Every structure is written in C-alpha cells, then in structure tokens.
Amino acid sequence: MTFDVSFRADPVRRGKRLLLSTVLVAGLGLSLAGCKSTAEKADEYYQSGLQLLDQGDTDRAIVQFRNVFDLDGTHYEARKALAEVHRQRGETSQAYSQYLRLAEQYPDDLPVRIALARMAFDAQQGDEFERHATRAVEIAPQDIEVQVLDLTRQFRAATQAEDADERARLAEEAVRLAAERPDDPLLIGILLDRAASSGDLDEADRLTARLLELQPDNPQRYMQRLALLAERQDNPAIEAHLRATIEQFPENTQAKADLVRFYMSQGQPEKAEDFLRELAAAAPPDNPAPGADLVRFVELQRGVDAARAEVDRIIAEGGDPVLFRTLRAGYDFQAGKRNEAIAEIRAVLEGVTEPTDASRDVRVQLARMLVETGDAAGARQQVDEVLAENAGHPGALKLKSAWDIQTDRVDDAVLSLRAVLDQAPEDAEALSLMADAYERAGEPDLARDYLSQAAAASGNAPGETLRLVSRLAAEERWRPAEDALLPALRQAPDNLALLQALGQVYLGMPDMPRAEGVITRLREIGTPEASSAADRLELGRLASQEGEAAALAYLEQQATAAEADTGAKLGLIRAQLATGQTAAALTIARDMVAADPESRPARMALGLAQAANADLPAARDQFQALVAEQPDDPAPHLALIRLAAQEGDLPGALALNDQALAAAPDNPDLLWSKAGLVERMGDIDAAIAIYEQLYARDSASIIVANNLASLLATWKSEDPAAVARATAVARRLNDTTVPAFMDTYGWIQHLNGDSQAALPYLEGAAQGLPGDPIVQLHLGIVQAAVGKNDAARAQLQKGLDMLPEGQEGQSVTAAREVLARLENPAPADAAAPNPVPNPAPDDAAAVPDAEPAPDPAPAAEGTN
C-alpha cells in the first residue's frame, strides 16, 4: 500500500494547522529568548551577592558567591569579593585559600599577590610571604605597596642574617616610605623594631598603640603591646591590657594564663584566684575546664584540703560529676585512701551510659591508680578498653607506650607516642616518654633532644628540667645544662633540687665563684635540707680546688662541731674508710656508739669500721646483733654476706643471702648480691634468672640491663633467642664510654655478625679494663674476625697469659682455637682473613662486683 504524497487537506483544518504551527514557533521563539547564558546566570548570582553585602546579610552573600563558581570557576570578581569577605570577617584561612585560587588563575594579578603577601606575613608564614612578595616585585617594582613588601622582605632577611648595618639602612628607608604611607602596618613594624633597638620606649609606645588601632583583631599586635608595657614595667597598664586582650579574644588561653602569672608575680594570688573564679562562673555548663583550673590553682596556693573543699562545692552546685568526682577521688588516693578512691572512680564509670573522651580520661586515671597499687593486669585491661573505643586516646597511648618501653618494645612505643604528639605537640609527658624510648633504643642524641623539648613544653618545670640537666651533666655539657636550669629557677627560685643541680654544674665547669654563690643562697634558705645541700656542694668545691685532704678536713670540722648530727659523723666515717683512714673511722664509730648505744646507724658504722680494721669476729657480732633485732633490714645482712665472701666461703655467703631473702623477700639489693654469688659459683642459669627478675622490676636500670645482656651473650651465644634478647636489652648501650658496657655491646655486635662495628667498642673496653683477661680475649677474637691477624695473635696471647691458673670457659677455649688457627693457617686460609666463628664466651664476661657490697644500694657501675 502506498501514500499519496501530494496530500490534500481540508482548508479549515489546514488553517487550524497553520495557526497551531505559528503559535508553536512563536512559543519556541519566546523560550529561546528567555534562556540566559551560563555567564549571565553566574553574573546574576554575583550581583545578588553584592546586594546582600550592601544589606549586611554576609552569610547569604557568601552562598551566592559560591553559587557563581558552580557555573563559572574562573569568575574573578566573585572570587575576589568572597576572599575579601572572609578577610574582613577574620577568617584568614578561607580568605587565603580564595586569594591563592585567584593567583593560580591570574598569576600576574598584582592586588592578589599583595594581599597574599600581607596575609602570609601576618600569619608568620615566611616562605609564603617570600614567594608572593618576590612575584609582586617582578610584576610592578615601582608600585609603592610593592616597594613596602620588598623592603619588608629585605629587612626580614637582614634580621635572620643578624646584619645590624643592613637593618639600620633598611629602617631609614622605612622612614622615607612611611612619610607616604604612615599607617602601613609593615612599615610601622620596621619602625617599631628600630625604636626598640635604640631604646626609644616612647616611640615604641606610640607605634604599638597605633598598630592596635589599625589592626584591633590581630593577636600579634596585643603581644607587641604587652612586651612594650612589660619593658616599661607599667603594671597597671599591663593588667588593663591583658584584660582587654581577653575581652577581645575570649578563647585566648595564653592571655588568661599571662594574667594569672602577672598577678602571681605581683604577689596578688587573691586577684588571680578571683579572676579564675570569674572564668569558672562565666563558663557554660558543658565546659568544666575553667572550674578544674580553679581547683588546681587553689591546690597549689592553699593545699589539698582547700582544693577538696572547692571540689565539694562545685559538685554540690551541679558541676560535672565525672570530672569533679574523679578529682576528689584523686585527692583521696593521695591521702592514702586508695581503695576508697578506686571504688569512687569505678562508681563514676558505672554512671556513664555513653562513653566519651572525658569518661575515657577517667578510665585512664583509674589505670594509673591501679598501676600504683600493683594491679598491672587491671590497669592494662582499662587501657585496652579505652583504646578499643578510641585507638588514638592520648592518655591510654602514653600508658601503653610506657609499658612498651619497659619491655623493650621501643618501636611500638615510638609509634604510639607519635600519635599522641600529632594531636598535642607540646605534651610534656609524651615528649619525656619519647626521650625514654630513644634512650632505650641507643639513640642518645634523639633522647637529649626530646628531653629538651619536654622541659620547654612543661614551662621549665623542675622534674622535666632536672631530667634534661642530668643527661647534659652526664655528657659534661655544662653550658647547656646551665641554660636549662636558669629559666626553671626564675620560676622556682628556692627549689632545692634545682639549686643543687646548678651548684653541681658550676663545679663541673668549673666556675667556683658562681658555685660559691649557689652555696650562699642555700645557706640563706636555711632549712636543714638546704644546709645539707650546701655542705655537699662545699665539700665538692674543696675537693676540686684544694684536694682530698681539704675535703676530709671539712668533713671532720662538720662532724666534730658541737651541733653535729649523726649524718655528718657517718659522712666522715664513709670518707675515712674510702681513703684508707680505717683507724680514725673506728675511733669515731666507737665514740658514736658510746654516746648512743641503741643507734642502729652508729652500730652499723662501727661494724664496717671493725671489718675494715680486720677485726672480723667483732664486726660479725655487730652485724648479727643488728639482724636479730630487725631481720628485714638488708644492710647488716649484706655486710655479713660480704664478710663470708671475703673469707672465701661462697657457700656460706649464699646461705646467708638466702636467709636474708627469707626475711626480706624480693629485696633488690639482696637479689643483686645473690646473682653475683651464684655466678661466681658457676650457676649461670640461676644468675640469669635473678637478673631477669630484677629487670622485670626495673628495666630502666642500665647496670641490670648490662649484666643480663652480658650473661646471655656470654653463656647463650649459640641460642638465637638468647642473643636476640641480649641485643634488645643492650640497645641502650650504643655510644657508651663505660668500659664494662663497651665490652657487652661490642661483643653482642660481634655475635650479630657486625665485627667491624664491634671493634672500637672492644678496643675501648680492653683499654679501660686492662686487668680483665676475658675482655682482652674478646678483643683478640674480634680482631681476628676482621682480619687483623697480627694484632689478634698478640692480643689473644696477652689475654691467655693473664688467665688465673685453671680458669677455663667457652671464651677461653674459643680464644685458644682462634690463636692456633692464626699461628698455623690452613692453605685455604692464606688468601682471605681467617673466618672466626662466634664463640661462646666464658663465665667472667659480665658483671657484678666480685663480692656483694655492704651498702644496700647496688654498685654505681657494672663491671665485667
């Protein structure tokens, strides 16, 4: 079927069809005429944004400007308007982001570069300021605003280079430009630096005031003004200015802390407390932090009882029960009510229906309490629960890292602590723990750096400062130690520990006039503790300046004075025994006992003096009487053990040691003594077990670590697990200069296949312990391992010649085998260094003193 293409339509219908087509076409034309281009729509949003700005509706204006970018991401005017709105509202980050987008799209736009440079300068982003200022100079070097930027850039560079002449020249140029731009903050900043450098405080006052007028929302201007007022010592103005700063920036915690410190420096703690009460009263109910700050201040100023009363008041008035009941439990815990405090915290946690970081903080506090009460398992359970809820919880991570350090999982500890410091870079506790981790890892430089950071983050608190100073003093870095102590003493001028540390630093320098100044200050404080510290420093000064005889004479003077106490006389006896004046020590000890027959310290001193004078029966009677009266006192037990060991009766000494441990179980000094005895008697496994026990209790002890690692490396060298354990324990000995430790660390490196790295350690050990044959043999074995055959022959022969008759052991056997191979090399060995298997050293490679010490404290150093 086909269709007729000529198509004849009804005229009426055809007319209707034409009319319909005309209408459709007209409608289509109207539709096309009413459809706006994308650019036109974008411009409409932009114009709407401008109108809303004129009406003061900034929030909606921002929405309209952002709508522009949905249609046209390169709309210059809208992007710039949005950037300026953010800048006017003080939203610097958002403003900078918008300007930066403009700079990417329009790299030669001068106003954008100027804006970016000024914002970067205000934000103290030096590299960004340099980048944008340099580009502005390239675009329009003659523009006066650009000249200001360039001058500021040059002045900043001269300041960093400490070029005073160049700074002075540039400051004069700033004076010239300021004639045209008197209110330019960048120029005023340079002029302010010029006024401060020349001591023109009036001009500095005018300039800081003007900067505040020009930039009332810039916190840096308030800091500059505060510095000027402090320089002028205008205390009323300082107080008013800090109040104004807090009013302008209510969230500025630094200004609040500064005001409290100002009141304290003026001797007005009541004003500081009133201010903290203002903050606590004004805080919303969901912000208990100001109330907690008030409680801590009251504790510092008026003691725990006052603080506890403050907590009771806050709780009664509806304060956050989680925080303040926990604080109250903490005070109970400190007061010895440990069970009650733990029960209270558990009750607090039972009332928490939805865990929060605040409740997790409480759980961590509970864990710390459990640690102190010896419930390590309970503490770990609490920490595990916290980390299961929030893997990044700082308090829980710090506790976990401390446990990891104790068990030598240093890498795990470092990872945890980095997570904490990512959240809070100034966390002093985390920084101190990081120092512990790197100390354990044998990274002394990193450990020192983190100790320094911890001291700074703590505000130069005594604890963190003293840890840093101890490290610096051990390395004889006296000047940095002084630099660390002085800021801490400015905050706590009467702190005895800080003063004594400073005195020791001056003795170490040596700087005797300043050491005498510290001694004078301690005597001015006048407490018994301060006087004792002064006496110790004076003794050190005399020994350093005038020698041992002068120091001993000083002790005698102290001990024979009418008001001399027992401590002074005991100090003299110890010094006399140490210097061989045993008869004189015996005389003083007898006089002390005659004056006070019941004095245990005097009777103990008499027993020691009798032993030093070879009157062993009398000494033994003295010590046995002391043991009978007080069986759990380790000192007389240790003295009896030493007497038996001196007489060569090792089984008798061990029996006495076991009796002492029965009376004082797990006493670390008695365990230490037993480890030495069983080792000398050849029971190495028992010695290792004791050192493992001591290490589990105090893995921070470098002496215990050395002895444990040395025994493992010496007697278990063929056991990979034992060598790995020794390696982990001994990591902290890296860079050591203590001969015994050098032998341990070097020998372990050799066992791990790095004989070349071991060599300098063993060379130092052999030089520092020339009378120890095993140390000499270790060196010879390692020399052979690195191909120093001639030196090895001589060294091995030297060590073997030093051996006592009949002494054998695995190291001795290995040394003889190596020497034999060196003297009679096989033909295959002629072209290469002699391969030396890692030998299993002998029984003398590690350790404690040959005899247990009478002093209950372990020896100051481990020996090999």
PDB file of C-alpha atoms in Angstrom, residues 419-665:
ATOM      1  CA  ALA A 419      50.238   9.542  67.511  1.00  0.00           C
ATOM      2  CA  VAL A 420      49.974  11.460  70.792  1.00  0.00           C
ATOM      3  CA  LEU A 421      52.312  14.225  69.637  1.00  0.00           C
ATOM      4  CA  ASP A 422      50.408  14.584  66.362  1.00  0.00           C
ATOM      5  CA  GLN A 423      47.438  15.599  68.497  1.00  0.00           C
ATOM      6  CA  ALA A 424      49.327  17.589  71.138  1.00  0.00           C
ATOM      7  CA  PRO A 425      52.882  18.543  70.067  1.00  0.00           C
ATOM      8  CA  GLU A 426      53.544  20.213  73.432  1.00  0.00           C
ATOM      9  CA  ASP A 427      52.572  17.245  75.628  1.00  0.00           C
ATOM     10  CA  ALA A 428      55.463  17.226  78.103  1.00  0.00           C
ATOM     11  CA  GLU A 429      54.726  13.709  79.350  1.00  0.00           C
ATOM     12  CA  ALA A 430      54.699  12.287  75.823  1.00  0.00           C
ATOM     13  CA  LEU A 431      57.940  14.098  74.998  1.00  0.00           C
ATOM     14  CA  SER A 432      59.574  12.690  78.139  1.00  0.00           C
ATOM     15  CA  LEU A 433      58.402   9.198  77.230  1.00  0.00           C
ATOM     16  CA  MET A 434      59.783   9.659  73.719  1.00  0.00           C
ATOM     17  CA  ALA A 435      63.121  10.516  75.320  1.00  0.00           C
ATOM     18  CA  ASP A 436      62.882   7.287  77.348  1.00  0.00           C
ATOM     19  CA  ALA A 437      62.145   5.332  74.176  1.00  0.00           C
ATOM     20  CA  TYR A 438      65.133   6.708  72.297  1.00  0.00           C
ATOM     21  CA  GLU A 439      67.331   6.252  75.371  1.00  0.00           C
ATOM     22  CA  ARG A 440      66.326   2.588  75.415  1.00  0.00           C
ATOM     23  CA  ALA A 441      66.933   2.360  71.652  1.00  0.00           C
ATOM     24  CA  GLY A 442      70.502   3.619  72.000  1.00  0.00           C
ATOM     25  CA  GLU A 443      69.827   6.988  70.340  1.00  0.00           C
ATOM     26  CA  PRO A 444      71.291   9.436  72.888  1.00  0.00           C
ATOM     27  CA  ASP A 445      71.121  12.482  70.615  1.00  0.00           C
ATOM     28  CA  LEU A 446      67.404  11.999  69.982  1.00  0.00           C
ATOM     29  CA  ALA A 447      66.819  11.270  73.668  1.00  0.00           C
ATOM     30  CA  ARG A 448      68.526  14.534  74.614  1.00  0.00           C
ATOM     31  CA  ASP A 449      66.528  16.471  72.013  1.00  0.00           C
ATOM     32  CA  TYR A 450      63.214  15.155  73.339  1.00  0.00           C
ATOM     33  CA  LEU A 451      64.246  15.878  76.927  1.00  0.00           C
ATOM     34  CA  SER A 452      64.907  19.460  75.867  1.00  0.00           C
ATOM     35  CA  GLN A 453      61.506  19.672  74.184  1.00  0.00           C
ATOM     36  CA  ALA A 454      59.828  18.207  77.270  1.00  0.00           C
ATOM     37  CA  ALA A 455      61.453  20.794  79.530  1.00  0.00           C
ATOM     38  CA  ALA A 456      60.310  23.618  77.252  1.00  0.00           C
ATOM     39  CA  ALA A 457      56.789  22.200  76.882  1.00  0.00           C
ATOM     40  CA  SER A 458      56.450  21.873  80.657  1.00  0.00           C
ATOM     41  CA  GLY A 459      57.260  25.549  81.096  1.00  0.00           C
ATOM     42  CA  ASN A 460      60.656  24.624  82.599  1.00  0.00           C
ATOM     43  CA  ALA A 461      59.039  22.569  85.369  1.00  0.00           C
ATOM     44  CA  PRO A 462      61.556  21.157  87.880  1.00  0.00           C
ATOM     45  CA  GLY A 463      61.013  17.467  87.062  1.00  0.00           C
ATOM     46  CA  GLU A 464      61.495  17.758  83.307  1.00  0.00           C
ATOM     47  CA  THR A 465      64.320  20.266  83.714  1.00  0.00           C
ATOM     48  CA  LEU A 466      66.247  18.052  86.124  1.00  0.00           C
ATOM     49  CA  ARG A 467      65.971  15.073  83.759  1.00  0.00           C
ATOM     50  CA  LEU A 468      67.447  17.154  80.964  1.00  0.00           C
ATOM     51  CA  VAL A 469      70.194  18.519  83.193  1.00  0.00           C
ATOM     52  CA  SER A 470      71.086  15.028  84.403  1.00  0.00           C
ATOM     53  CA  ARG A 471      71.573  13.911  80.805  1.00  0.00           C
ATOM     54  CA  LEU A 472      73.611  17.011  79.900  1.00  0.00           C
ATOM     55  CA  ALA A 473      75.763  16.707  83.012  1.00  0.00           C
ATOM     56  CA  ALA A 474      76.486  13.042  82.256  1.00  0.00           C
ATOM     57  CA  GLU A 475      77.827  14.224  78.899  1.00  0.00           C
ATOM     58  CA  GLU A 476      79.681  17.134  80.583  1.00  0.00           C
ATOM     59  CA  ARG A 477      77.663  19.659  78.583  1.00  0.00           C
ATOM     60  CA  TRP A 478      77.829  22.199  81.358  1.00  0.00           C
ATOM     61  CA  ARG A 479      76.811  25.343  79.498  1.00  0.00           C
ATOM     62  CA  PRO A 480      73.584  23.882  78.036  1.00  0.00           C
ATOM     63  CA  ALA A 481      72.831  22.447  81.491  1.00  0.00           C
ATOM     64  CA  GLU A 482      73.127  25.914  82.992  1.00  0.00           C
ATOM     65  CA  ASP A 483      70.918  27.333  80.230  1.00  0.00           C
ATOM     66  CA  ALA A 484      68.263  24.738  81.099  1.00  0.00           C
ATOM     67  CA  LEU A 485      68.392  25.418  84.850  1.00  0.00           C
ATOM     68  CA  LEU A 486      68.258  29.212  84.922  1.00  0.00           C
ATOM     69  CA  PRO A 487      64.729  29.596  83.429  1.00  0.00           C
ATOM     70  CA  ALA A 488      63.435  26.925  85.809  1.00  0.00           C
ATOM     71  CA  LEU A 489      64.979  28.747  88.786  1.00  0.00           C
ATOM     72  CA  ARG A 490      63.412  32.026  87.720  1.00  0.00           C
ATOM     73  CA  GLN A 491      60.037  30.355  88.262  1.00  0.00           C
ATOM     74  CA  ALA A 492      61.045  28.424  91.390  1.00  0.00           C
ATOM     75  CA  PRO A 493      63.987  30.331  92.917  1.00  0.00           C
ATOM     76  CA  ASP A 494      64.006  28.334  96.164  1.00  0.00           C
ATOM     77  CA  ASN A 495      63.728  24.871  94.662  1.00  0.00           C
ATOM     78  CA  LEU A 496      66.481  22.916  96.416  1.00  0.00           C
ATOM     79  CA  ALA A 497      66.879  20.268  93.713  1.00  0.00           C
ATOM     80  CA  LEU A 498      67.332  22.924  91.031  1.00  0.00           C
ATOM     81  CA  LEU A 499      69.789  24.902  93.158  1.00  0.00           C
ATOM     82  CA  GLN A 500      71.818  21.831  93.983  1.00  0.00           C
ATOM     83  CA  ALA A 501      71.918  20.829  90.305  1.00  0.00           C
ATOM     84  CA  LEU A 502      73.088  24.332  89.380  1.00  0.00           C
ATOM     85  CA  GLY A 503      75.820  24.119  92.001  1.00  0.00           C
ATOM     86  CA  GLN A 504      76.967  20.786  90.574  1.00  0.00           C
ATOM     87  CA  VAL A 505      77.025  22.306  87.090  1.00  0.00           C
ATOM     88  CA  TYR A 506      79.245  25.155  88.281  1.00  0.00           C
ATOM     89  CA  LEU A 507      81.555  22.668  89.986  1.00  0.00           C
ATOM     90  CA  GLY A 508      81.747  20.731  86.734  1.00  0.00           C
ATOM     91  CA  MET A 509      82.560  23.760  84.569  1.00  0.00           C
ATOM     92  CA  PRO A 510      84.445  24.636  86.865  1.00  0.00           C
ATOM     93  CA  ASP A 511      83.194  28.093  87.895  1.00  0.00           C
ATOM     94  CA  MET A 512      83.933  28.286  91.602  1.00  0.00           C
ATOM     95  CA  PRO A 513      82.728  31.872  92.255  1.00  0.00           C
ATOM     96  CA  ARG A 514      79.272  31.019  90.966  1.00  0.00           C
ATOM     97  CA  ALA A 515      79.324  27.695  92.791  1.00  0.00           C
ATOM     98  CA  GLU A 516      80.003  29.638  95.982  1.00  0.00           C
ATOM     99  CA  GLY A 517      77.063  31.876  95.110  1.00  0.00           C
ATOM    100  CA  VAL A 518      74.752  28.864  94.986  1.00  0.00           C
ATOM    101  CA  ILE A 519      76.147  27.622  98.308  1.00  0.00           C
ATOM    102  CA  THR A 520      75.452  31.042  99.840  1.00  0.00           C
ATOM    103  CA  ARG A 521      71.876  31.001  98.510  1.00  0.00           C
ATOM    104  CA  LEU A 522      71.266  27.553 100.019  1.00  0.00           C
ATOM    105  CA  ARG A 523      72.544  28.731 103.396  1.00  0.00           C
ATOM    106  CA  GLU A 524      70.231  31.762 103.166  1.00  0.00           C
ATOM    107  CA  ILE A 525      67.250  29.447 102.746  1.00  0.00           C
ATOM    108  CA  GLY A 526      68.374  27.870 105.983  1.00  0.00           C
ATOM    109  CA  THR A 527      66.275  24.721 106.178  1.00  0.00           C
ATOM    110  CA  PRO A 528      68.039  21.518 107.271  1.00  0.00           C
ATOM    111  CA  GLU A 529      67.698  20.157 103.742  1.00  0.00           C
ATOM    112  CA  ALA A 530      69.159  23.335 102.224  1.00  0.00           C
ATOM    113  CA  SER A 531      72.041  23.355 104.698  1.00  0.00           C
ATOM    114  CA  SER A 532      72.807  19.726 103.900  1.00  0.00           C
ATOM    115  CA  ALA A 533      72.826  20.502 100.170  1.00  0.00           C
ATOM    116  CA  ALA A 534      75.143  23.454 100.810  1.00  0.00           C
ATOM    117  CA  ASP A 535      77.503  21.197 102.779  1.00  0.00           C
ATOM    118  CA  ARG A 536      77.654  18.687  99.931  1.00  0.00           C
ATOM    119  CA  LEU A 537      78.455  21.401  97.403  1.00  0.00           C
ATOM    120  CA  GLU A 538      81.060  22.922  99.697  1.00  0.00           C
ATOM    121  CA  LEU A 539      82.673  19.508 100.045  1.00  0.00           C
ATOM    122  CA  GLY A 540      82.781  19.165  96.270  1.00  0.00           C
ATOM    123  CA  ARG A 541      84.251  22.644  95.890  1.00  0.00           C
ATOM    124  CA  LEU A 542      87.009  21.917  98.411  1.00  0.00           C
ATOM    125  CA  ALA A 543      87.844  18.570  96.810  1.00  0.00           C
ATOM    126  CA  SER A 544      88.042  20.233  93.396  1.00  0.00           C
ATOM    127  CA  GLN A 545      90.038  23.293  94.447  1.00  0.00           C
ATOM    128  CA  GLU A 546      92.154  22.123  97.351  1.00  0.00           C
ATOM    129  CA  GLY A 547      92.206  18.359  97.103  1.00  0.00           C
ATOM    130  CA  GLU A 548      91.082  15.329  99.080  1.00  0.00           C
ATOM    131  CA  ALA A 549      92.802  16.356 102.307  1.00  0.00           C
ATOM    132  CA  ALA A 550      90.950  19.664 102.449  1.00  0.00           C
ATOM    133  CA  ALA A 551      87.619  17.947 101.809  1.00  0.00           C
ATOM    134  CA  LEU A 552      88.299  15.446 104.559  1.00  0.00           C
ATOM    135  CA  ALA A 553      89.279  18.240 106.943  1.00  0.00           C
ATOM    136  CA  TYR A 554      85.978  19.935 106.179  1.00  0.00           C
ATOM    137  CA  LEU A 555      84.093  16.736 106.987  1.00  0.00           C
ATOM    138  CA  GLU A 556      85.976  16.434 110.248  1.00  0.00           C
ATOM    139  CA  GLN A 557      85.089  20.003 111.128  1.00  0.00           C
ATOM    140  CA  GLN A 558      81.426  19.296 110.381  1.00  0.00           C
ATOM    141  CA  ALA A 559      81.426  16.059 112.343  1.00  0.00           C
ATOM    142  CA  THR A 560      83.185  17.436 115.431  1.00  0.00           C
ATOM    143  CA  ALA A 561      81.125  20.600 115.737  1.00  0.00           C
ATOM    144  CA  ALA A 562      79.028  20.837 118.876  1.00  0.00           C
ATOM    145  CA  GLU A 563      75.786  20.723 116.906  1.00  0.00           C
ATOM    146  CA  ALA A 564      76.939  17.963 114.539  1.00  0.00           C
ATOM    147  CA  ASP A 565      74.287  15.364 113.818  1.00  0.00           C
ATOM    148  CA  THR A 566      74.607  11.669 113.086  1.00  0.00           C
ATOM    149  CA  GLY A 567      74.597  12.284 109.338  1.00  0.00           C
ATOM    150  CA  ALA A 568      77.728  14.449 109.491  1.00  0.00           C
ATOM    151  CA  LYS A 569      79.615  11.861 111.508  1.00  0.00           C
ATOM    152  CA  LEU A 570      78.552   8.998 109.257  1.00  0.00           C
ATOM    153  CA  GLY A 571      79.661  11.021 106.247  1.00  0.00           C
ATOM    154  CA  LEU A 572      83.081  11.444 107.795  1.00  0.00           C
ATOM    155  CA  ILE A 573      83.345   7.714 108.582  1.00  0.00           C
ATOM    156  CA  ARG A 574      82.463   6.805 104.985  1.00  0.00           C
ATOM    157  CA  ALA A 575      85.082   9.221 103.675  1.00  0.00           C
ATOM    158  CA  GLN A 576      87.723   7.891 106.058  1.00  0.00           C
ATOM    159  CA  LEU A 577      87.033   4.293 105.093  1.00  0.00           C
ATOM    160  CA  ALA A 578      87.176   5.227 101.401  1.00  0.00           C
ATOM    161  CA  THR A 579      90.555   6.917 101.856  1.00  0.00           C
ATOM    162  CA  GLY A 580      92.090   4.179 103.975  1.00  0.00           C
ATOM    163  CA  GLN A 581      91.927   6.019 107.319  1.00  0.00           C
ATOM    164  CA  THR A 582      90.368   2.992 108.968  1.00  0.00           C
ATOM    165  CA  ALA A 583      91.713   3.596 112.484  1.00  0.00           C
ATOM    166  CA  ALA A 584      90.311   7.105 112.596  1.00  0.00           C
ATOM    167  CA  ALA A 585      86.954   5.799 111.342  1.00  0.00           C
ATOM    168  CA  LEU A 586      86.941   3.150 114.073  1.00  0.00           C
ATOM    169  CA  THR A 587      87.569   5.757 116.773  1.00  0.00           C
ATOM    170  CA  ILE A 588      84.670   7.959 115.673  1.00  0.00           C
ATOM    171  CA  ALA A 589      82.326   4.978 115.309  1.00  0.00           C
ATOM    172  CA  ARG A 590      83.148   3.771 118.834  1.00  0.00           C
ATOM    173  CA  ASP A 591      82.501   7.255 120.202  1.00  0.00           C
ATOM    174  CA  MET A 592      79.139   7.361 118.420  1.00  0.00           C
ATOM    175  CA  VAL A 593      78.062   4.020 119.864  1.00  0.00           C
ATOM    176  CA  ALA A 594      79.247   5.022 123.331  1.00  0.00           C
ATOM    177  CA  ALA A 595      77.154   8.172 123.092  1.00  0.00           C
ATOM    178  CA  ASP A 596      74.094   6.302 121.818  1.00  0.00           C
ATOM    179  CA  PRO A 597      74.293   2.512 122.242  1.00  0.00           C
ATOM    180  CA  GLU A 598      70.878   1.981 120.637  1.00  0.00           C
ATOM    181  CA  SER A 599      71.667   3.838 117.404  1.00  0.00           C
ATOM    182  CA  ARG A 600      71.497   1.364 114.528  1.00  0.00           C
ATOM    183  CA  PRO A 601      73.364   3.668 112.066  1.00  0.00           C
ATOM    184  CA  ALA A 602      76.191   4.123 114.608  1.00  0.00           C
ATOM    185  CA  ARG A 603      76.415   0.384 115.302  1.00  0.00           C
ATOM    186  CA  MET A 604      76.380  -0.359 111.581  1.00  0.00           C
ATOM    187  CA  ALA A 605      79.201   2.126 111.065  1.00  0.00           C
ATOM    188  CA  LEU A 606      81.122   0.513 113.895  1.00  0.00           C
ATOM    189  CA  GLY A 607      80.769  -2.929 112.300  1.00  0.00           C
ATOM    190  CA  LEU A 608      82.035  -1.607 108.972  1.00  0.00           C
ATOM    191  CA  ALA A 609      84.973   0.096 110.651  1.00  0.00           C
ATOM    192  CA  GLN A 610      85.811  -3.080 112.567  1.00  0.00           C
ATOM    193  CA  ALA A 611      85.753  -5.083 109.323  1.00  0.00           C
ATOM    194  CA  ALA A 612      87.992  -2.500 107.638  1.00  0.00           C
ATOM    195  CA  ASN A 613      90.434  -2.876 110.536  1.00  0.00           C
ATOM    196  CA  ALA A 614      90.458  -6.690 110.064  1.00  0.00           C
ATOM    197  CA  ASP A 615      88.543  -7.358 113.292  1.00  0.00           C
ATOM    198  CA  LEU A 616      86.147  -9.707 111.516  1.00  0.00           C
ATOM    199  CA  PRO A 617      84.763 -11.527 114.600  1.00  0.00           C
ATOM    200  CA  ALA A 618      83.767  -8.229 116.251  1.00  0.00           C
ATOM    201  CA  ALA A 619      82.244  -6.974 113.000  1.00  0.00           C
ATOM    202  CA  ARG A 620      80.309 -10.223 112.584  1.00  0.00           C
ATOM    203  CA  ASP A 621      78.946  -9.979 116.139  1.00  0.00           C
ATOM    204  CA  GLN A 622      77.840  -6.423 115.470  1.00  0.00           C
ATOM    205  CA  PHE A 623      76.021  -7.305 112.254  1.00  0.00           C
ATOM    206  CA  GLN A 624      74.401 -10.423 113.692  1.00  0.00           C
ATOM    207  CA  ALA A 625      73.008  -8.402 116.592  1.00  0.00           C
ATOM    208  CA  LEU A 626      71.535  -5.908 114.160  1.00  0.00           C
ATOM    209  CA  VAL A 627      69.974  -8.707 112.109  1.00  0.00           C
ATOM    210  CA  ALA A 628      68.456 -10.298 115.221  1.00  0.00           C
ATOM    211  CA  GLU A 629      66.840  -7.016 116.234  1.00  0.00           C
ATOM    212  CA  GLN A 630      65.472  -6.166 112.768  1.00  0.00           C
ATOM    213  CA  PRO A 631      65.550  -9.141 110.383  1.00  0.00           C
ATOM    214  CA  ASP A 632      64.048  -7.267 107.416  1.00  0.00           C
ATOM    215  CA  ASP A 633      66.827  -4.632 107.314  1.00  0.00           C
ATOM    216  CA  PRO A 634      69.032  -5.680 104.355  1.00  0.00           C
ATOM    217  CA  ALA A 635      72.138  -3.643 105.296  1.00  0.00           C
ATOM    218  CA  PRO A 636      73.532  -5.876 108.090  1.00  0.00           C
ATOM    219  CA  HIS A 637      72.624  -8.971 106.050  1.00  0.00           C
ATOM    220  CA  LEU A 638      74.695  -7.644 103.132  1.00  0.00           C
ATOM    221  CA  ALA A 639      77.580  -6.884 105.477  1.00  0.00           C
ATOM    222  CA  LEU A 640      77.568 -10.468 106.791  1.00  0.00           C
ATOM    223  CA  ILE A 641      77.428 -11.826 103.240  1.00  0.00           C
ATOM    224  CA  ARG A 642      80.443  -9.748 102.285  1.00  0.00           C
ATOM    225  CA  LEU A 643      82.409 -10.965 105.285  1.00  0.00           C
ATOM    226  CA  ALA A 644      81.780 -14.587 104.280  1.00  0.00           C
ATOM    227  CA  ALA A 645      82.742 -13.877 100.683  1.00  0.00           C
ATOM    228  CA  GLN A 646      85.920 -12.104 101.807  1.00  0.00           C
ATOM    229  CA  GLU A 647      86.914 -15.240 103.681  1.00  0.00           C
ATOM    230  CA  GLY A 648      86.333 -17.325 100.532  1.00  0.00           C
ATOM    231  CA  ASP A 649      83.265 -19.088 101.926  1.00  0.00           C
ATOM    232  CA  LEU A 650      80.967 -18.725  98.917  1.00  0.00           C
ATOM    233  CA  PRO A 651      78.526 -21.471 100.018  1.00  0.00           C
ATOM    234  CA  GLY A 652      78.302 -19.813 103.432  1.00  0.00           C
ATOM    235  CA  ALA A 653      77.737 -16.416 101.810  1.00  0.00           C
ATOM    236  CA  LEU A 654      74.976 -17.891  99.637  1.00  0.00           C
ATOM    237  CA  ALA A 655      73.317 -19.471 102.698  1.00  0.00           C
ATOM    238  CA  LEU A 656      73.381 -16.102 104.465  1.00  0.00           C
ATOM    239  CA  ASN A 657      71.933 -14.495 101.338  1.00  0.00           C
ATOM    240  CA  ASP A 658      69.053 -16.979 101.278  1.00  0.00           C
ATOM    241  CA  GLN A 659      68.375 -16.367 104.980  1.00  0.00           C
ATOM    242  CA  ALA A 660      68.261 -12.644 104.287  1.00  0.00           C
ATOM    243  CA  LEU A 661      65.823 -13.125 101.404  1.00  0.00           C
ATOM    244  CA  ALA A 662      63.598 -15.216 103.644  1.00  0.00           C
ATOM    245  CA  ALA A 663      63.365 -12.216 105.981  1.00  0.00           C
ATOM    246  CA  ALA A 664      63.151  -9.599 103.203  1.00  0.00           C
ATOM    247  CA  PRO A 665      61.672 -11.357 100.153  1.00  0.00           C
TER     248      PRO A 665
END
